XYZ file of C-alpha atoms in Angstrom:
424
model
C -24.656 40.969 -50.826
C -26.933 38.151 -49.536
C -25.595 34.545 -50.818
C -29.079 33.761 -51.742
C -29.380 36.170 -54.621
C -26.744 34.210 -56.348
C -27.748 32.357 -59.759
C -28.771 29.024 -59.666
C -25.496 28.028 -61.982
C -23.371 29.425 -59.332
C -25.389 27.748 -56.483
C -24.599 24.477 -57.927
C -20.917 25.446 -58.459
C -21.123 25.883 -54.660
C -22.582 22.725 -53.848
C -19.805 21.014 -56.026
C -17.038 23.125 -53.794
C -18.512 22.151 -50.537
C -18.684 18.410 -51.415
C -15.101 18.536 -51.797
C -14.348 20.135 -48.691
C -14.126 23.713 -50.126
C -16.541 26.687 -49.603
C -19.346 28.198 -51.599
C -18.456 30.173 -54.823
C -18.846 33.864 -54.234
C -19.663 34.117 -50.517
C -18.814 37.167 -48.620
C -17.579 35.277 -45.577
C -14.580 33.887 -47.577
C -13.397 36.872 -49.614
C -10.189 36.966 -47.123
C -8.356 33.902 -45.882
C -7.360 33.856 -42.143
C -3.746 33.603 -41.483
C -3.136 30.239 -39.755
C -1.828 31.506 -36.426
C -4.781 33.658 -36.257
C -7.494 31.337 -37.262
C -9.146 30.620 -33.760
C -8.885 34.185 -32.570
C -10.455 35.397 -36.015
C -13.247 32.482 -35.472
C -13.905 33.811 -32.063
C -14.055 37.408 -33.002
C -16.654 36.598 -35.642
C -19.439 35.917 -32.911
C -20.912 38.837 -30.984
C -21.616 37.449 -27.731
C -22.826 39.312 -24.644
C -19.867 40.437 -22.390
C -21.510 39.933 -18.707
C -20.997 35.985 -18.405
C -19.003 33.138 -19.713
C -21.541 31.038 -21.840
C -20.709 27.370 -21.583
C -24.083 26.189 -22.428
C -24.242 25.954 -25.991
C -25.855 22.613 -26.749
C -29.209 24.267 -26.835
C -28.085 25.968 -29.941
C -25.256 27.608 -31.769
C -25.491 31.251 -32.403
C -25.025 32.656 -35.681
C -21.672 33.958 -36.743
C -21.920 37.769 -37.487
C -21.886 37.140 -41.068
C -24.167 34.762 -41.428
C -26.600 36.755 -38.871
C -26.139 39.931 -41.351
C -27.138 37.866 -44.140
C -30.268 36.299 -42.279
C -31.279 39.894 -41.646
C -30.989 40.815 -45.549
C -32.867 37.917 -46.155
C -35.776 38.976 -43.832
C -35.952 42.142 -45.410
C -35.702 40.827 -48.816
C -38.566 38.422 -47.998
C -40.774 40.880 -46.329
C -40.319 43.309 -49.432
C -40.956 40.802 -52.141
C -43.535 38.431 -50.360
C -45.260 35.718 -51.827
C -44.200 36.736 -55.736
C -40.728 36.094 -54.526
C -41.530 32.575 -52.833
C -43.865 31.579 -55.503
C -41.590 32.511 -58.523
C -38.259 31.790 -57.302
C -37.629 30.269 -53.683
C -40.125 27.308 -53.888
C -38.683 26.209 -57.531
C -34.978 26.507 -58.273
C -34.089 28.454 -55.013
C -35.055 25.983 -52.243
C -33.543 22.939 -54.559
C -30.461 24.693 -54.687
C -30.141 25.280 -50.952
C -31.038 21.646 -50.561
C -28.297 20.557 -52.922
C -25.928 22.571 -51.338
C -26.788 20.858 -47.862
C -26.701 17.475 -49.534
C -23.115 17.838 -50.848
C -21.817 19.537 -47.415
C -23.426 16.188 -45.750
C -21.910 13.879 -48.255
C -25.138 12.633 -49.418
C -27.027 12.966 -52.921
C -29.721 15.855 -52.939
C -32.410 12.890 -53.135
C -31.629 11.597 -49.797
C -32.165 14.728 -47.831
C -35.058 16.383 -46.566
C -35.364 19.787 -44.919
C -37.143 20.150 -41.448
C -37.348 22.583 -38.510
C -34.644 20.346 -36.708
C -33.389 16.883 -35.580
C -36.105 16.313 -32.869
C -38.731 16.764 -35.849
C -36.475 14.567 -38.281
C -36.381 11.865 -35.991
C -40.113 11.790 -34.959
C -40.615 11.496 -38.901
C -38.206 8.650 -38.718
C -39.351 6.839 -35.719
C -43.351 7.362 -36.563
C -43.131 6.407 -40.187
C -40.933 3.295 -40.285
C -42.620 0.594 -41.745
C -41.082 -2.609 -40.892
C -42.394 -3.292 -37.409
C -44.308 -6.508 -36.650
C -46.586 -7.123 -33.752
C -44.255 -8.775 -30.880
C -41.178 -7.102 -32.056
C -38.819 -4.906 -29.817
C -37.477 -1.437 -30.094
C -34.218 -0.561 -28.277
C -33.471 2.806 -26.689
C -30.577 4.028 -24.717
C -30.579 5.954 -21.360
C -28.437 8.756 -22.717
C -30.841 9.088 -25.483
C -32.877 12.283 -26.132
C -36.317 12.252 -23.886
C -38.178 13.100 -26.737
C -36.873 10.346 -28.782
C -37.360 7.835 -26.037
C -40.648 9.220 -25.994
C -41.264 8.531 -29.749
C -40.107 5.248 -29.427
C -42.349 4.191 -26.444
C -45.283 5.489 -28.479
C -44.067 3.582 -31.671
C -43.781 0.428 -29.709
C -47.464 0.952 -27.820
C -48.998 1.431 -31.178
C -47.518 -1.320 -32.976
C -47.753 -3.928 -30.028
C -44.188 -4.195 -29.696
C -41.785 -4.281 -26.514
C -39.259 -1.475 -25.502
C -35.945 -2.135 -24.104
C -33.539 0.314 -22.500
C -29.947 0.024 -22.382
C -28.242 1.195 -19.418
C -24.581 2.540 -20.078
C -22.081 1.992 -17.302
C -20.458 4.563 -15.357
C -17.417 5.129 -15.895
C -17.609 3.834 -19.441
C -15.212 3.033 -22.189
C -15.524 2.194 -26.130
C -15.570 -1.560 -25.395
C -17.821 -1.402 -22.515
C -20.246 0.696 -24.877
C -20.104 -1.793 -27.436
C -20.477 -4.737 -24.921
C -23.658 -3.111 -23.211
C -25.476 -2.902 -26.864
C -23.949 -6.394 -27.891
C -25.667 -8.172 -24.632
C -28.558 -6.198 -25.062
C -29.178 -7.317 -28.610
C -28.164 -10.910 -27.697
C -30.749 -10.709 -24.974
C -33.450 -9.398 -27.128
C -33.213 -11.325 -30.478
C -36.611 -9.846 -31.715
C -35.039 -6.363 -31.925
C -35.773 -4.642 -34.958
C -35.347 -0.862 -34.752
C -32.528 0.608 -32.523
C -32.269 4.265 -31.716
C -28.657 5.488 -31.360
C -27.648 8.810 -30.298
C -24.129 9.919 -31.716
C -23.265 12.595 -29.144
C -25.590 12.369 -25.901
C -26.872 15.598 -24.872
C -26.995 14.674 -21.202
C -22.979 13.740 -20.935
C -21.379 14.444 -24.094
C -20.479 11.011 -24.760
C -19.675 9.951 -28.320
C -20.756 6.528 -29.113
C -18.894 4.346 -31.398
C -21.554 4.334 -33.944
C -20.120 2.925 -36.915
C -19.343 -0.207 -34.834
C -22.745 -0.298 -33.207
C -24.298 0.057 -36.580
C -22.525 -2.675 -38.077
C -23.398 -4.910 -35.052
C -26.943 -4.096 -35.481
C -27.199 -4.599 -38.891
C -25.523 -7.816 -38.445
C -28.779 -8.961 -36.258
C -30.995 -7.582 -38.684
C -31.588 -4.428 -36.824
C -32.184 -1.021 -38.226
C -30.763 1.985 -36.557
C -32.160 5.472 -36.604
C -29.170 7.677 -35.729
C -29.523 10.864 -33.792
C -26.922 13.222 -34.808
C -28.456 16.421 -33.550
C -25.306 17.276 -31.720
C -22.556 15.589 -33.933
C -23.119 16.645 -37.353
C -20.812 19.905 -37.557
C -18.957 19.051 -34.601
C -17.440 16.010 -35.215
C -15.546 15.245 -38.467
C -17.546 12.493 -40.725
C -19.626 12.642 -43.644
C -22.969 11.034 -42.800
C -23.377 7.993 -45.215
C -19.692 6.955 -43.933
C -21.352 6.294 -40.667
C -23.433 3.593 -41.969
C -26.919 4.307 -40.867
C -29.787 4.457 -43.210
C -31.961 6.745 -41.221
C -30.423 9.950 -39.649
C -31.882 13.191 -38.082
C -29.458 16.415 -37.634
C -29.762 19.886 -36.503
C -28.712 22.923 -38.662
C -28.786 25.433 -35.775
C -26.149 23.755 -33.326
C -22.860 23.221 -34.388
C -23.288 24.680 -38.248
C -24.776 28.138 -36.729
C -27.581 28.511 -38.949
C -30.728 30.362 -37.861
C -32.834 28.797 -35.179
C -35.602 26.142 -36.521
C -33.494 24.353 -39.008
C -32.714 20.702 -39.761
C -32.707 17.694 -42.028
C -33.418 14.250 -42.099
C -31.219 11.669 -44.342
C -32.537 8.466 -45.920
C -30.442 6.273 -47.736
C -31.575 6.085 -51.341
C -32.138 2.356 -51.339
C -34.071 2.602 -48.143
C -36.756 5.265 -48.784
C -39.598 2.827 -49.149
C -39.088 1.948 -45.700
C -40.132 5.030 -44.273
C -43.875 5.930 -45.086
C -44.975 9.148 -46.571
C -45.869 11.442 -43.758
C -49.468 11.485 -43.173
C -50.693 10.957 -47.119
C -48.364 14.105 -48.212
C -49.268 14.265 -51.780
C -47.185 17.334 -52.516
C -44.265 14.943 -54.016
C -44.450 11.385 -55.181
C -43.738 8.742 -53.074
C -40.608 8.234 -54.567
C -39.152 11.745 -53.246
C -37.592 12.025 -49.703
C -39.955 15.245 -49.386
C -42.973 13.621 -49.086
C -41.548 12.315 -45.554
C -41.392 15.828 -44.327
C -44.305 18.018 -44.572
C -43.784 21.058 -42.556
C -46.251 23.493 -44.043
C -45.023 27.080 -44.323
C -41.263 27.379 -43.364
C -39.451 29.990 -42.073
C -38.253 30.779 -45.804
C -35.675 33.486 -44.692
C -33.754 31.265 -42.337
C -33.685 28.260 -45.129
C -32.277 31.183 -47.303
C -29.453 31.498 -44.776
C -28.669 28.009 -44.868
C -25.835 28.422 -47.363
C -24.236 31.333 -45.658
C -24.036 29.344 -42.517
C -22.258 26.171 -44.588
C -19.750 28.788 -46.025
C -18.754 30.061 -42.845
C -18.556 26.731 -41.377
C -16.437 25.348 -44.403
C -13.669 28.028 -43.880
C -11.886 25.851 -41.389
C -11.841 21.988 -41.977
C -14.218 20.099 -40.214
C -11.179 17.767 -38.821
C -9.677 21.040 -37.367
C -12.717 22.321 -36.096
C -13.439 18.911 -34.119
C -9.990 18.756 -32.801
C -10.488 22.393 -31.792
C -13.600 21.742 -29.581
C -11.983 18.788 -28.115
C -8.969 20.765 -26.909
C -11.312 23.361 -25.597
C -13.145 20.565 -23.538
C -9.742 18.850 -22.660
C -8.313 22.425 -21.263
C -10.917 22.509 -18.450
C -11.309 18.811 -17.692
C -7.503 18.122 -17.215
C -7.492 20.716 -14.473
C -10.447 19.196 -12.461
C -10.621 15.629 -13.349
C -7.939 14.568 -10.496
C -9.842 15.972 -7.888
C -11.221 13.345 -5.691
C -14.457 15.293 -5.164
C -15.169 15.651 -8.812
C -16.643 13.105 -11.208
C -16.126 13.622 -15.222
C -18.714 11.721 -17.117
C -16.595 11.496 -20.540
C -13.571 9.419 -20.889
C -9.983 10.552 -21.958
C -10.305 7.756 -24.704
C -9.652 8.970 -28.087
C -12.926 9.533 -30.223
C -15.247 9.306 -26.956
C -15.905 13.015 -26.346
C -16.289 16.041 -28.535
C -16.909 19.723 -27.243
C -19.628 18.837 -24.632
C -18.783 17.072 -21.206
C -20.696 16.779 -17.853
C -19.625 16.517 -14.264
C -20.795 16.177 -10.765
C -19.612 16.882 -7.453
C -19.473 13.564 -5.423
C -22.734 12.623 -3.587
C -24.502 15.379 -5.295
C -26.499 12.762 -7.618
C -29.949 14.308 -7.809
C -31.176 16.548 -10.646
C -32.016 19.302 -7.905
C -28.550 19.282 -6.447
C -27.089 19.753 -9.941
C -29.427 22.226 -10.861
C -28.670 24.065 -7.731
C -24.782 23.684 -8.680
C -25.325 25.195 -12.093
C -27.402 28.048 -10.493
C -24.448 28.730 -8.112
C -21.970 28.912 -11.405
C -24.175 31.362 -12.718
C -24.838 33.664 -9.750
C -21.266 33.556 -8.114
C -19.087 33.019 -10.837
C -21.007 34.616 -13.903
C -20.458 30.884 -15.679
C -23.416 29.842 -17.378
C -24.078 25.842 -17.434
C -27.130 23.776 -17.679
C -28.115 20.748 -15.270
C -29.000 17.300 -16.780
C -30.445 13.873 -15.983
C -30.568 10.572 -17.172
C -26.868 9.252 -16.881
C -26.522 5.706 -14.660
C -24.509 7.751 -11.641
C -27.278 10.399 -11.284
C -27.701 14.116 -12.341
C -24.868 16.346 -13.664
C -23.879 19.648 -14.711
C -23.232 19.949 -18.573
C -20.746 22.049 -20.083
C -20.540 23.167 -23.783
C -17.666 25.501 -25.046
C -18.268 26.798 -28.676
C -16.314 28.487 -31.362
C -16.430 31.663 -29.449
C -15.052 30.182 -26.257
C -11.405 31.226 -25.057
C -9.578 29.321 -22.895
C -9.375 32.076 -19.999
C -13.077 31.445 -19.619
C -12.398 27.738 -19.277
C -9.941 28.594 -16.571
C -12.422 30.359 -14.761
C -14.759 27.487 -14.951
C -12.097 25.198 -13.657
C -11.237 27.267 -10.711
C -14.849 27.682 -9.630
C -15.254 23.844 -9.769
C -12.170 23.485 -7.649
C -13.561 26.083 -5.034
C -17.086 24.442 -5.144
C -15.445 21.157 -4.663
C -13.310 21.999 -1.480
C -17.063 23.216 0.224
C -17.985 19.414 0.103
């Protein structure tokens, strides 16, 4: 039975359970507990993965676990049968609000601080475009490891408001303190900075920024932060308000494993007035966060599946999930880090990496060279990765294991890197 077809009362109980770190009431995904010794094998076996290659490019999006995919299919069929009668009479009323409450509880936020979107990119674009506190001559700040579309949005915002734009170059190799020092130096050098974009986990290298420290640093200088949590939410162990950012954009289709095309934005309740209503949206009052995100007709079946994805994700505590992903990353990195021909772009320092880490072979710094390296890994070794650019030292190859990744696949990757390094 689809988890969406529960009563509203059950949904609110589910939200309360997720807020306490539990699981949603009545969900089929949690009928039988997994024995502790089988936890990770059972989790990996919950995904249906093509057998012809090792997929280590899971930063693009996270596939749905089998119970979530099955629920999504049921929701598609139910929606297709019941059409607008269901959407107008049930879903568009209490249905979607129960889902929003469940999502907010899992994020550790109030329901009134969360609005559904079609992904982190849309969330962040809305927050950047509608930020209201800039004055002509102010400065906006981005980092070289930020997402390209977000840098574009900040550049456009600066141009439209007659502001300057500064880019912080993070050093390679780096440490927590070097990251903090780089932003501190930039903020001191540009005292008119008003808005700072921070990316919690870089899509380029996997570097995890010490965002709590950086947010405190920025707020101490009266600088607002928009936080890109596209890769961190569901991968790292935190609740969104605890980071200290007033404005956050996040995904549901990466580490949570909901259907593609889902995300949300977060605005701390006492900062709502500082993000303008999206293009005059009159569906909701100005005092409602949903007026900040008008996406038109959405993929309702995907939205209906959000609770199933959250329920499945909640089967294993987030702290354990995060540690498991870091362990998968460490498993392959420690087999190649000491090779003189290999550069690993995330440090071993605690808290500075999660699942994602990029590498390059020494001397191969162009994007084209790393794209060729990724093709070689795919064609010769049946290992799928992706090339990335924008890091201070040049192009790189990004490796992203996921919940279904097993250590023998990572051993194959390490062996392939060692063989390719020997060719240089």
